Short mmCIF file of C-alpha atoms in Angstrom, two decimals:
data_model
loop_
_atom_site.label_atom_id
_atom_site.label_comp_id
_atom_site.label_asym_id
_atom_site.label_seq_id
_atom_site.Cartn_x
_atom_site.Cartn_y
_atom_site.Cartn_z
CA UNK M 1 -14.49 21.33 -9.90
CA UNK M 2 -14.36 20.83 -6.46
CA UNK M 3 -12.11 17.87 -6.24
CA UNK M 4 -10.62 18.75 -2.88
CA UNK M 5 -11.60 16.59 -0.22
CA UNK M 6 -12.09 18.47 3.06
CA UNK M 7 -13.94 16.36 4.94
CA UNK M 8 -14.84 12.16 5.26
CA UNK M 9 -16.53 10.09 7.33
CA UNK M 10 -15.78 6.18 6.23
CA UNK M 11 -16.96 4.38 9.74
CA UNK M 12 -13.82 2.53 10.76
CA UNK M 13 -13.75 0.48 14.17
CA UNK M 14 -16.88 -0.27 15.95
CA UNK M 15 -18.29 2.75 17.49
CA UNK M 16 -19.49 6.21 16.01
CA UNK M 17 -16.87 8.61 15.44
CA UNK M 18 -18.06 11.24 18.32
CA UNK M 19 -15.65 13.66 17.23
CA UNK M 20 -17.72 13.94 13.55
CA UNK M 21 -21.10 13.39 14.63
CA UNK M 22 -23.53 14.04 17.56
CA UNK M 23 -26.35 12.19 18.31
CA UNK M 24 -29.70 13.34 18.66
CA UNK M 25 -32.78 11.67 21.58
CA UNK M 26 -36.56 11.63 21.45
CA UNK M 27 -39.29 12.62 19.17
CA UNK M 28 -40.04 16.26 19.92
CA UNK M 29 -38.16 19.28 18.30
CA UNK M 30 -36.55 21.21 21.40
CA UNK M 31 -35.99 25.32 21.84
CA UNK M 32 -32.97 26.47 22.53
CA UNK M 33 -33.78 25.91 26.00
CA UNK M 34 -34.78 22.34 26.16
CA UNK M 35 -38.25 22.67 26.10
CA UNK M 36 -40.52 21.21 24.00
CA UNK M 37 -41.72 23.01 20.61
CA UNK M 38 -43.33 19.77 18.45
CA UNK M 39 -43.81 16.15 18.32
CA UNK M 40 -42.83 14.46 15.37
CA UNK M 41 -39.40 16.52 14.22
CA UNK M 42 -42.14 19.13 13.31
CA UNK M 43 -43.22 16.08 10.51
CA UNK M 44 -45.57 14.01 12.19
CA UNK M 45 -42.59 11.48 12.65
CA UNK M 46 -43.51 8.32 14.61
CA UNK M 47 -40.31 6.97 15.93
CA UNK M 48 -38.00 7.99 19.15
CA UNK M 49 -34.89 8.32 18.21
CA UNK M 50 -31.74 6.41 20.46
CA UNK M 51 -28.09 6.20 20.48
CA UNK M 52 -28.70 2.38 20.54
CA UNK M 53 -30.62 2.07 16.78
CA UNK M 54 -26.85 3.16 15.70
CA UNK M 55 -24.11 0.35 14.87
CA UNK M 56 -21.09 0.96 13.69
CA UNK M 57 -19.28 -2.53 11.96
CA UNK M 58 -17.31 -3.97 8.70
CA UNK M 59 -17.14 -0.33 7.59
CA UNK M 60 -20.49 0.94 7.54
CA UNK M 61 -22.87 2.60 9.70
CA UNK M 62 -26.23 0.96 10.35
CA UNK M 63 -29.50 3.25 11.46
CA UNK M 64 -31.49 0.21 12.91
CA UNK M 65 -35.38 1.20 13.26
CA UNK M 66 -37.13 -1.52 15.17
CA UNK M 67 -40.88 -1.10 16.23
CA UNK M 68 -41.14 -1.37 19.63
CA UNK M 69 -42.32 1.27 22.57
CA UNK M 70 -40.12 4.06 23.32
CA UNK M 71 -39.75 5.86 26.36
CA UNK M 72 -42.17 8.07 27.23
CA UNK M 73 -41.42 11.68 26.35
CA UNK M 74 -43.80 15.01 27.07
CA UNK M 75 -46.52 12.50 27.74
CA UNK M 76 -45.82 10.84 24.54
CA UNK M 77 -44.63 7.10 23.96
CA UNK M 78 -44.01 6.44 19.98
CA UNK M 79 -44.35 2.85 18.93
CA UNK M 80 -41.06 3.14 16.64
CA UNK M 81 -37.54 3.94 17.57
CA UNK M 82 -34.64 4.69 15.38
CA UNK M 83 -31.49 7.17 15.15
CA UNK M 84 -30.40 10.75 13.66
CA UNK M 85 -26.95 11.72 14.08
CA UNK M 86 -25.57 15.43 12.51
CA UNK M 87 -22.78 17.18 12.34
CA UNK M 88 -23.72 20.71 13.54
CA UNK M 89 -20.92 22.43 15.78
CA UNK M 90 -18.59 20.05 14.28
CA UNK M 91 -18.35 20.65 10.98
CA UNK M 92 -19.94 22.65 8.09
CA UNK M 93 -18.88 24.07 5.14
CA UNK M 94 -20.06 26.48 2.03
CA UNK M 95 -20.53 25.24 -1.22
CA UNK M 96 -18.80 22.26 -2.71
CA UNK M 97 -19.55 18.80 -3.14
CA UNK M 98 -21.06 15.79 -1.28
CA UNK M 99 -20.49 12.33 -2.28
CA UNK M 100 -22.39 9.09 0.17
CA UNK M 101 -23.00 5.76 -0.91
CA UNK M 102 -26.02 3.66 0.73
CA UNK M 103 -28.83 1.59 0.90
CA UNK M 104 -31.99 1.20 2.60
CA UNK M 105 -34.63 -1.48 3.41
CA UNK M 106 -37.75 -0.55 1.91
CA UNK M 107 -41.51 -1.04 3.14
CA UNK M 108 -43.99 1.44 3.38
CA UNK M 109 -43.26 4.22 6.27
CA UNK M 110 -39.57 4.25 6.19
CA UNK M 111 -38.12 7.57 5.00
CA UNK M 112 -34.17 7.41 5.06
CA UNK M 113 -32.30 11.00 4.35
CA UNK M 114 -29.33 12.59 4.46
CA UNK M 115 -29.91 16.00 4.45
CA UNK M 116 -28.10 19.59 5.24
CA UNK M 117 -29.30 22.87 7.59
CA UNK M 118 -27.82 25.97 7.80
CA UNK M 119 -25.33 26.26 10.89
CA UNK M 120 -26.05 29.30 12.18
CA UNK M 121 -29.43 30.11 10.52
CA UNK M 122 -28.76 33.56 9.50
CA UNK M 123 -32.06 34.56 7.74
CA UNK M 124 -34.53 33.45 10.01
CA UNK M 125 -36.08 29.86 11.61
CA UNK M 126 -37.08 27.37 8.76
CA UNK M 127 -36.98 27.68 6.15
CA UNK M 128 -35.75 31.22 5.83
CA UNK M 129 -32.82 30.32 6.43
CA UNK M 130 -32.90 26.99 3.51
CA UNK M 131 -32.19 23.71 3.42
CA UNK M 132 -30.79 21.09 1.49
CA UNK M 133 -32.01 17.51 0.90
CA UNK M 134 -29.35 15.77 -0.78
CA UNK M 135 -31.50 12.11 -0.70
CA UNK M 136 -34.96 11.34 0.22
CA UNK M 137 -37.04 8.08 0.07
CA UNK M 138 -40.47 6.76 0.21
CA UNK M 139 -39.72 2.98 1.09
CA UNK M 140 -43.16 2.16 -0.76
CA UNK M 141 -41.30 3.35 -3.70
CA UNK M 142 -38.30 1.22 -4.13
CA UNK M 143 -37.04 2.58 -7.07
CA UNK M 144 -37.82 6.36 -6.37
CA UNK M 145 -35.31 9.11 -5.22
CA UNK M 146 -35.63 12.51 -4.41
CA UNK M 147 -33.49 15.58 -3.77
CA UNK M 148 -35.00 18.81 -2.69
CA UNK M 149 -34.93 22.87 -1.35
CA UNK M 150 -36.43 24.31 1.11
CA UNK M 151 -36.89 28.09 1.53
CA UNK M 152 -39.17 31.02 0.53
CA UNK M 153 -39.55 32.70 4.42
CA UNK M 154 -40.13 31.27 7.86
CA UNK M 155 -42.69 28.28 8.30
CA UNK M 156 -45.74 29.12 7.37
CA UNK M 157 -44.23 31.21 4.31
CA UNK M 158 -41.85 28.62 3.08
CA UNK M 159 -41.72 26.88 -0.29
CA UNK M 160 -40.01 23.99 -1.89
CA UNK M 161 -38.12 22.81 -5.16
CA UNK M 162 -38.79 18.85 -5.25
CA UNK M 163 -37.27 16.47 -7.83
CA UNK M 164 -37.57 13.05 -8.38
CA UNK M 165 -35.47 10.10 -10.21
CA UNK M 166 -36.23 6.59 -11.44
CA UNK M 167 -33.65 4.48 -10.58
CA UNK M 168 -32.98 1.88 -13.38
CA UNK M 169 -35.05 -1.55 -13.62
CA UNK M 170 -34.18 -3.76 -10.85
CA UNK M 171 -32.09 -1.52 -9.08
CA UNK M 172 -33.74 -0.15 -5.95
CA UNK M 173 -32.91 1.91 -2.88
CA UNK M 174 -32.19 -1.41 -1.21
CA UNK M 175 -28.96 -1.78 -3.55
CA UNK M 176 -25.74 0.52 -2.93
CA UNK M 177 -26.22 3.74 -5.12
CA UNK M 178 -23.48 6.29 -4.76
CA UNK M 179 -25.91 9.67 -4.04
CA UNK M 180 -24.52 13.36 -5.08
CA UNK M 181 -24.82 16.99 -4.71
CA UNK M 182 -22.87 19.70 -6.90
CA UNK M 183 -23.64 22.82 -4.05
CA UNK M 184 -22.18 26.08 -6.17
CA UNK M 185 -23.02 29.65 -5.61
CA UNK M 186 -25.51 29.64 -8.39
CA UNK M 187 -26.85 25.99 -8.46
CA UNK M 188 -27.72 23.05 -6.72
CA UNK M 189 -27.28 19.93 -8.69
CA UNK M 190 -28.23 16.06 -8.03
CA UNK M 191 -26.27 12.85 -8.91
CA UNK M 192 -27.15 9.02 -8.35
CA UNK M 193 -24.07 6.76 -9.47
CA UNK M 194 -22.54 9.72 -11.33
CA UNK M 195 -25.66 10.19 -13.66
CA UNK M 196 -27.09 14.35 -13.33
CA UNK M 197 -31.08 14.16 -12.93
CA UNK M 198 -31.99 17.26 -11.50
CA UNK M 199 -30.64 21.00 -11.38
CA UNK M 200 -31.70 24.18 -9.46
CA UNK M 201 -30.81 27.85 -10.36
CA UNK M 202 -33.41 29.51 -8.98
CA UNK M 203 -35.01 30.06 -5.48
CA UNK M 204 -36.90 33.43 -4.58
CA UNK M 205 -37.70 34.28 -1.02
CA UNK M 206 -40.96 35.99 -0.10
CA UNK M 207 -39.08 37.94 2.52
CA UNK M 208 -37.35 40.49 0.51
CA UNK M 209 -34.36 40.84 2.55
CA UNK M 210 -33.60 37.54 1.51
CA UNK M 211 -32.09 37.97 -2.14
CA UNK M 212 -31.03 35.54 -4.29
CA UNK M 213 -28.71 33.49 -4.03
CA UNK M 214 -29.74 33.72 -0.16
CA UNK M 215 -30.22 31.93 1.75
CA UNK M 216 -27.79 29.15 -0.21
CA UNK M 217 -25.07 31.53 0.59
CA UNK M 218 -24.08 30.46 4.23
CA UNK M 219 -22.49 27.75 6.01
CA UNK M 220 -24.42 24.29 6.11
CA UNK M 221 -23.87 21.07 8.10
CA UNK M 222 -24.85 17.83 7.24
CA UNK M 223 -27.38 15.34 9.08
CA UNK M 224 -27.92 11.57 8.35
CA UNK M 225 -31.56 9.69 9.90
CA UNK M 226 -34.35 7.22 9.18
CA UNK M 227 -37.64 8.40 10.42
CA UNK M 228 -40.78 6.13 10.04
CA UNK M 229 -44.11 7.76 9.17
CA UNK M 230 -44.78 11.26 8.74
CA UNK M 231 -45.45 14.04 6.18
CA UNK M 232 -42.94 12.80 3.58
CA UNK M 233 -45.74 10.15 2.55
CA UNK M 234 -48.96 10.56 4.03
CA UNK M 235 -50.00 7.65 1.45
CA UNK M 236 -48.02 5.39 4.39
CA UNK M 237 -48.21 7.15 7.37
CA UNK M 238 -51.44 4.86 8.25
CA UNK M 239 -49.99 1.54 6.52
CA UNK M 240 -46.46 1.07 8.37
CA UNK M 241 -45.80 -2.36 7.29
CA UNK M 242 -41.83 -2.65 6.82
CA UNK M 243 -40.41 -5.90 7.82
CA UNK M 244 -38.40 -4.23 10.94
CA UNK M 245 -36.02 -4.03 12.10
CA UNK M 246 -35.35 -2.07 8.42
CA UNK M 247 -31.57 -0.26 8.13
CA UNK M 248 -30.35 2.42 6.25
CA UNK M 249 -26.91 1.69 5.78
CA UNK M 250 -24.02 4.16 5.10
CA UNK M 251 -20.98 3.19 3.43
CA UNK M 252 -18.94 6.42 3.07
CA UNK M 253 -19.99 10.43 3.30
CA UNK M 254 -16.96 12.61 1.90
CA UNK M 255 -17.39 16.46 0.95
CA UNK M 256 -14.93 18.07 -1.96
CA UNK M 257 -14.47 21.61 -2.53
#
């Protein structure tokens, strides 16, 4: 199943492919209209994120986060910057699979993801409208992985399905895993170098418009980042002590359907 490939990014030359990916500036999550909403991604994020923490060489992407100040935005000036690049307007898809291989430096603070939102957001803001973390990390916890769903209604009314793997003895995030997600119309499966450890086949929305298997049921894109601090681990959020600059460092992303 699924064994079509639609869509890969491999990151040939020495520049990001602009035709894939756009690249997103600052701290603070923006309206529609450019104005400000949140600091902090809406996460309590501490890093500004650049087109210069991206670098594109020998085949691989590299999210560089460095700790140093940023510019000032809204009045604010983080003391981190980094890099979050997405695919939205540019390609999405419905159901299938996704299939990345990467690695991460690991320290307390970093949180590396690649992660999918709903292109159009037909239900509602977030997280009526879902989404999909296909790989999480806590760089405290080298060995730890976690994929995850988001929904139940719009933020304050959402919910989330969280699971977490071990990955073997000696084998952290700081070692190439390949990382996968099964996305079909029923389920939401999660992979780390073709091994299952976690399965999802149920999601209820408190808004009860939204009927299962909404809001999976719609168009996602994909997004790649390393943020430093926030909600993800409030255990580190105070205790940022990564030897930076730390990379998270993409070797392929390719989607089957």
């Amino acid at each position: 199943m699924y064994e079509t490939l639609i869509w890969e990014e491999t990151f040939p030359g020495c520049s990001l492919n602009e035709h894939n990916w756009n690249r997103r500036v600052g701290n603070w999550q923006l309206s529609s209209d450019g104005q400000p909403v949140v600091p902090g991604w809406g996460n309590r994020e501490q890093q500004y994120y650049t087109p210069h923490n991206l670098e594109v060489s020998d085949g691989t992407l590299k999210i560089i986060a460095r700790q140093e100040d940023a510019p000032e935005q809204f009045g604010i000036r983080c003391p981190y910057t980094s890099a979050r690049i997405d695919t939205h307007g540019k390609f999405s898809f419905q159901y299938g699979r996704v299939v990345f291989r990467a690695r991460c430096s690991v320290g307390n603070g970093l949180w590396p993801a690649v992660w999918m939102l709903p292109e159009d957001s037909v239900y509602g803001p977030w997280a009526a409208s879902g989404e999909i973390d296909i790989y999480e990390a806590k760089g405290r916890l080298s060995q730890s992985v976690f994929g995850t769903i988001h929904f139940g209604g719009v933020c304050p009314q959402n919910t989330h399905t969280e699971n977490q793997a071990q990955l073997p003895d000696g084998q952290g995030i700081d070692q190439f895993h390949i990382y996968e997600l099964i996305w079909e119309p029923d389920s939401i499966s999660w992979l780390i170098d073709g091994v299952p450890y976690a399965k999802v086949n149920q999601w209820d929305s408190i808004d009860q418009r939204i009927k299962y298997p909404a809001p999976f049921d719609q168009p996602f894109y994909l997004l790649v980042n390393l943020a430093i601090g926030g909600s993800f681990d409030l255990e580190s959020a105070q205790n940022i002590t990564p030897q930076f600059p730390a990379i998270f460092e993409i070797d392929y992303i390719r989607v089957y359907q």
